[in-house]
C-alpha positions as a printed Julia matrix, in Angstrom:
403×3 Matrix{Float64}:
   0.03    0.03   -0.08
   2.7     2.12    1.07
   4.83    1.75   -2.18
   1.39    2.38   -4.41
   1.17    5.25   -2.81
   4.82    6.89   -3.39
   4.0     4.92   -6.89
   0.75    7.32   -7.37
   3.17   10.26   -6.05
   5.32   10.53   -8.77
   3.28   10.34  -11.09
   1.28   13.38   -9.84
  -2.1    11.35   -9.52
  -3.06   12.77   -6.02
  -5.86   11.18   -5.81
  -4.19    8.24   -5.41
  -1.97    8.99   -3.98
  -3.85    9.95   -0.79
  -5.29    7.72   -0.72
  -2.83    5.07   -1.36
  -0.73    6.66    2.0
  -3.62    7.16    4.04
  -4.65    3.39    3.77
  -1.0     2.44    4.68
  -1.02    4.99    7.47
  -3.79    3.22    8.62
  -2.76   -0.41    8.3
   0.36    0.27    9.98
  -0.97    0.94   12.71
  -4.1    -1.6    13.02
  -0.7    -4.14   11.75
   1.69   -2.74   15.11
  -1.47   -2.83   17.65
  -1.84   -6.27   16.57
   1.09   -7.44   16.88
   1.84   -5.67   20.7
  -1.59   -7.2    21.19
  -0.15  -10.53   20.26
   3.37  -10.48   22.81
   0.55   -8.84   25.62
  -1.51  -12.01   25.06
   0.81  -15.07   24.66
   3.31  -13.49   28.22
   0.72  -13.1    30.36
  -0.68  -17.09   29.74
   3.62  -17.37   29.8
   3.7   -18.86   33.11
   6.16  -21.55   34.37
   4.96  -25.51   34.85
   6.58  -28.23   36.27
   3.77  -30.27   33.88
   6.92  -31.52   31.23
   9.44  -32.08   34.01
  10.87  -35.43   33.65
  10.75  -37.27   37.05
  14.87  -37.43   37.31
  15.08  -34.07   37.14
  16.45  -33.81   40.42
  18.19  -30.44   40.55
  17.12  -26.79   40.61
  19.72  -26.38   38.0
  18.45  -28.77   35.14
  15.08  -28.12   36.23
  14.98  -24.53   35.8
  16.89  -24.81   32.23
  13.75  -26.78   31.16
  11.39  -24.65   32.1
  13.07  -21.87   31.22
  13.38  -22.97   27.44
   9.54  -24.88   27.64
   8.12  -21.44   28.39
   9.73  -20.16   25.74
   8.37  -22.56   22.57
   4.96  -22.54   24.12
   5.67  -18.75   24.28
   6.63  -18.41   20.52
   4.09  -21.16   19.77
   1.05  -19.31   21.04
   2.52  -16.01   19.67
   2.89  -17.6    15.92
  -0.94  -18.88   16.07
  -2.52  -14.89   17.8
  -0.69  -13.35   15.04
  -2.02  -15.85   12.24
  -5.26  -15.96   13.43
  -5.54  -12.11   13.59
  -3.79  -10.82   10.28
  -3.71  -14.43    8.29
  -0.32  -16.84    7.73
   1.21  -14.31    5.13
   1.63  -11.14    6.38
   1.99  -12.34    9.8
   4.55  -13.99    7.99
   6.06  -10.91    6.06
   8.93   -8.93    7.01
   9.06   -5.63    6.25
  11.95   -3.43    4.71
  13.91   -1.59    6.73
  13.85    1.82    4.52
  10.36    1.37    5.13
  10.65    0.71    8.41
  13.12    3.77    8.49
  10.33    5.72    6.79
   7.26    5.09    9.39
   9.41    5.57   12.72
  11.1     8.86   10.67
   6.82    9.71    9.64
   8.39   10.24    6.52
   4.72    9.09    4.87
   3.65   12.47    6.25
   5.66   14.0     4.24
   4.57   12.93    1.36
   0.99   12.99    2.8
   1.03   16.74    2.61
   1.8    17.65   -0.52
  -0.9    15.07   -2.28
  -3.37   17.31    0.2
  -2.41   21.09   -0.97
  -2.17   18.82   -5.09
  -5.81   18.5    -3.82
  -5.75   22.18   -2.31
  -6.87   20.41    1.29
  -4.87   23.41    2.81
  -5.8    22.28    6.51
  -5.08   19.07    5.99
  -2.04   19.01    4.6
  -1.35   21.44    7.16
  -2.16   18.96   10.0
  -0.04   16.74    7.79
   3.24   18.81    7.35
   3.11   20.0    11.7
   3.07   16.01   12.43
   6.11   15.3    10.78
   7.34   18.61   11.44
   7.38   16.97   15.03
   9.33   14.26   14.3
  11.56   16.62   12.45
  12.12   20.23   13.68
  15.14   20.18   11.67
  13.38   20.04    7.98
  13.36   23.1     6.49
  11.11   22.55    3.8
   8.36   21.63    6.02
   9.15   24.58    8.27
   8.44   26.29    4.77
   5.48   24.78    3.57
   4.42   25.17    7.68
   4.83   28.95    7.67
   2.73   28.78    3.86
  -0.44   27.17    5.17
  -0.24   29.48    8.08
  -0.09   32.89    6.27
  -0.39   32.21    2.98
  -3.67   29.8     3.06
  -5.39   31.31    6.4
  -4.52   27.78    7.48
  -5.82   28.77   11.6
  -2.84   27.62   14.29
  -6.05   25.8    16.24
  -6.51   23.19   13.32
  -3.05   22.52   13.12
  -3.14   19.36   14.87
  -0.62   15.99   15.7
  -2.07   13.64   13.63
  -0.13   11.21   15.32
  -0.42   11.69   19.39
  -3.92   12.57   21.38
  -2.53   15.1    23.72
  -4.65   14.36   27.05
  -1.99   15.93   28.61
  -1.78   18.94   26.68
  -6.17   19.95   26.94
  -5.04   18.54   31.19
  -2.67   21.29   31.85
  -4.79   24.3    29.67
  -7.8    23.36   32.01
  -4.8    23.54   35.01
  -4.03   26.87   33.65
  -7.81   28.17   33.55
  -8.22   27.45   37.07
 -10.67   24.52   36.0
  -9.38   22.17   38.63
 -11.66   19.37   38.47
 -11.24   19.1    34.78
  -7.51   18.66   35.04
  -7.47   16.0    37.87
  -9.76   13.81   35.46
  -7.81   14.95   32.47
  -4.23   14.6    34.41
  -5.07   10.59   35.48
  -5.87    9.51   32.52
  -2.96   11.11   30.76
  -0.99    8.63   33.53
  -2.79    6.28   32.79
  -2.62    6.29   29.26
   1.39    7.23   29.78
   2.19    3.56   31.46
  -0.36    1.84   28.68
   1.86    3.05   25.76
   5.14    2.77   27.75
   4.23   -0.91   28.44
   3.08   -1.66   24.76
   6.07    0.71   23.27
   8.81   -1.6    25.6
   6.87   -4.77   23.56
   6.98   -3.09   20.16
  10.26   -3.42   20.55
  10.16   -6.9    20.87
  10.4    -7.75   16.83
  12.96   -9.02   14.74
  16.59   -8.89   13.83
  18.93   -8.68   11.6
  22.31  -10.5    13.03
  24.16   -9.73   10.2
  26.29  -12.89   10.77
  25.9   -16.58   11.44
  26.52  -16.43   15.24
  26.12  -18.87   17.64
  23.43  -19.58   19.88
  24.05  -17.52   23.17
  25.53  -14.96   21.06
  22.71  -14.75   18.65
  20.49  -14.26   22.22
  22.83  -11.9    23.41
  22.92   -9.85   20.35
  19.08   -9.62   19.92
  18.33   -8.51   23.34
  20.94   -5.69   23.22
  19.08   -4.52   20.16
  16.01   -4.27   22.01
  17.76   -2.89   25.31
  18.45   -0.79   23.31
  15.67    0.83   21.31
  12.81    0.13   25.05
  15.49    2.06   26.35
  14.5     4.9    23.67
  10.71    4.27   24.75
  10.62    6.49   27.67
  12.49    9.68   25.98
  10.12    9.03   22.99
   7.09    9.59   24.96
   8.25   12.38   26.81
   7.67   14.79   24.1
   5.43   17.6    24.16
   5.02   19.38   20.54
   8.26   18.6    19.46
  10.97   19.52   23.48
  11.51   16.48   25.55
  10.42   17.3    29.35
  13.48   14.87   30.66
  10.45   15.02   33.56
   7.53   14.0    32.52
   6.59   11.48   34.48
   6.67   13.28   37.86
   5.05   16.22   36.26
   1.77   14.92   36.43
   1.79   14.47   39.82
   2.93   17.72   40.57
  -0.19   19.19   39.02
  -2.45   17.04   40.78
  -1.15   17.41   44.14
  -1.9    21.43   43.57
  -5.4    20.56   41.48
  -5.96   18.02   44.68
  -5.47   21.05   46.82
  -7.15   23.65   45.34
 -10.31   21.43   44.77
 -10.24   20.42   48.84
  -9.24   17.17   48.6
  -5.95   17.25   50.74
  -5.94   13.9    51.72
  -5.44   13.0    47.23
  -3.07   15.77   47.47
  -0.83   14.13   49.67
  -1.13   11.09   47.59
   0.19   12.18   45.03
   3.4    14.91   46.92
   4.87   11.34   47.98
   4.49    9.61   44.27
   6.27   12.76   43.12
   9.13   13.07   45.97
   9.48    9.47   44.28
  10.93   11.04   41.33
  12.26   14.29   42.42
  13.4    13.66   46.34
  15.52   16.79   46.89
  12.67   18.92   45.38
  12.75   22.45   47.8
   9.58   23.14   46.32
   7.61   19.99   46.9
   9.64   19.68   50.49
   8.41   23.16   51.08
   4.81   21.62   50.56
   5.17   18.32   52.07
   6.01   20.85   55.4
   2.55   22.93   54.65
   0.56   19.31   54.87
   2.51   18.14   58.14
   2.68   21.88   59.98
  -0.65   23.37   58.92
  -2.57   20.65   58.46
  -2.06   17.81   60.8
  -0.82   14.93   58.17
   2.31   13.02   59.32
   5.54   11.17   57.61
   3.17    8.29   57.03
   0.67    9.5    55.14
   3.03   10.88   52.26
   2.97    7.21   50.12
   3.5     7.05   46.91
   0.91    5.11   44.89
   0.98    1.36   44.64
   2.79    1.31   40.6
   3.86   -1.57   38.62
   7.72   -0.89   39.48
   8.48   -1.87   35.8
   6.07    1.06   34.64
   6.67    4.02   37.37
   9.7     4.02   39.56
  12.89    6.32   38.6
  15.31    4.55   37.01
  17.97    6.95   39.23
  20.23    4.15   40.61
  24.25    5.87   39.6
  26.84    3.92   38.76
  27.98    3.32   41.93
  24.76    2.13   43.09
  24.55   -1.12   40.81
  28.52   -1.76   41.26
  27.28   -2.4    44.69
  24.61   -4.47   43.96
  27.26   -6.72   41.89
  29.48   -6.81   45.15
  26.43   -7.72   46.89
  25.99  -10.62   44.5
  29.11  -11.77   44.2
  29.41  -10.9    41.0
  32.89   -8.87   39.7
  32.28   -6.47   37.38
  34.73   -4.04   34.96
  33.5    -0.62   36.1
  34.26    0.47   32.11
  31.9    -1.95   30.98
  29.03   -0.21   33.05
  27.4     1.36   30.27
  24.74    3.66   30.17
  22.1     0.62   29.45
  23.28   -0.88   32.28
  22.07    1.78   34.27
  18.51    0.79   33.82
  18.0    -2.65   34.83
  18.24   -2.91   38.21
  15.96   -1.6    40.38
  14.1    -3.43   42.64
  15.09   -6.59   44.98
  13.09   -8.9    43.29
  15.89   -7.94   39.62
  18.38   -9.14   41.68
  16.78  -12.33   42.13
  16.75  -12.38   39.11
  19.96  -12.08   37.83
  20.81  -14.85   40.75
  18.74  -17.19   38.63
  19.88  -16.34   35.17
  23.0   -17.14   36.74
  22.34  -20.07   36.69
  20.73  -21.1    34.2
  22.92  -20.19   31.64
  26.55  -20.48   33.78
  25.6   -23.86   36.92
  29.4   -23.64   37.76
  28.83  -20.69   39.44
  27.25  -21.19   42.48
  25.25  -24.22   43.72
  21.87  -24.41   43.91
  21.35  -24.42   47.8
  22.32  -20.58   46.93
  18.66  -19.82   45.96
  16.39  -19.29   48.45
  12.9   -18.39   45.76
  11.86  -18.57   42.73
   9.42  -15.53   40.56
   6.2   -17.1    39.51
   6.26  -16.2    35.94
   9.99  -16.06   33.69
   8.76  -14.47   30.24
  11.44  -13.91   27.11
  10.32  -10.77   26.34
  10.19   -9.03   29.76
  11.65  -11.04   32.55
  14.14  -13.51   31.4
  16.09  -10.86   28.78
  16.72   -8.48   31.87
  18.33  -10.73   33.1
  20.56  -11.69   30.87
  22.5    -8.53   28.75
  24.1    -7.86   32.32
  25.28  -11.73   32.24
  26.55  -11.77   28.67
  28.31   -7.73   28.94
  29.65   -8.31   32.67
  30.31  -11.44   34.25
  33.4   -12.38   33.97
């Protein structure tokens, strides 16, 4: 469909161009939705079991290794079945060209689409397409000139320039906040937080696609190389989702709770305000303004330290990744793993954020390196092992940094 749109663009067939490109953009969104939904569904059904463990396997090392790979096979089969059911065999097995993937990732179809709209004299639609492309590519001078032209030469109103890729609930919430509409501000910003966590999870899962090894690696190397590429992609999700208009906001998630703290207070719900203050301090523990607010709630309104409990949120989605290299080195040392400091790259600075992950590291060390420690060193096992989430989040540290 995308190729047909480009052919129509080159041939000056503007109606066909717009129709094909619109369809291509929609089909890709639908395709990505199906793929991510399948991965999430198969992950939710992926658990450890002892159903296929032979009776003579009496060591936790062998049992866990068998469970690990059994689980991968089950999840893989689930994914293939799900994609075939939703997309059909030919589509589910089709590999999109890298160049096409890059075009869509950079929103290039909107650049072509805006010109097709322009030729059809659909100037508002053209302005939206150009604006959408600009937000991802703010340095494109031709697009900047086009936006200027739509605004001044074709009188497209500023409020009619819309981002066709995002539903900016956060912006609507901020607008309500600026207008002292506290009830709507609370509703919209709470919704924006929920949507962010959903999109962050889907973004991470979306990263788990195919990988071109460009060589013939052995088994362990293939797994490591693929996972490193997944991890690199996943680390970009937070930044990707923390952009308003064209600007990256470093404390995007945390600021939601800053807005909510004040909005709840202004709306008379100080219990919620205190909860949001505690949550914001989880992200920014030394923020002087919020610490002053905390002192106000305690001194003037009778709240205590115990009231500033952060919201209970899934740590993989919400916990601030603030640990420094020194903290990671200390964690590794505590579990007896020697790490070369120069190998501690920025990628590793985001892996371990809680006790569970430290335990998971020990488990994977047994799975892949059974001579590293005896089974007596393991005291507990997690209830679920998903290849794309937990398992692979242990592996990179071992493959890169264990010696």
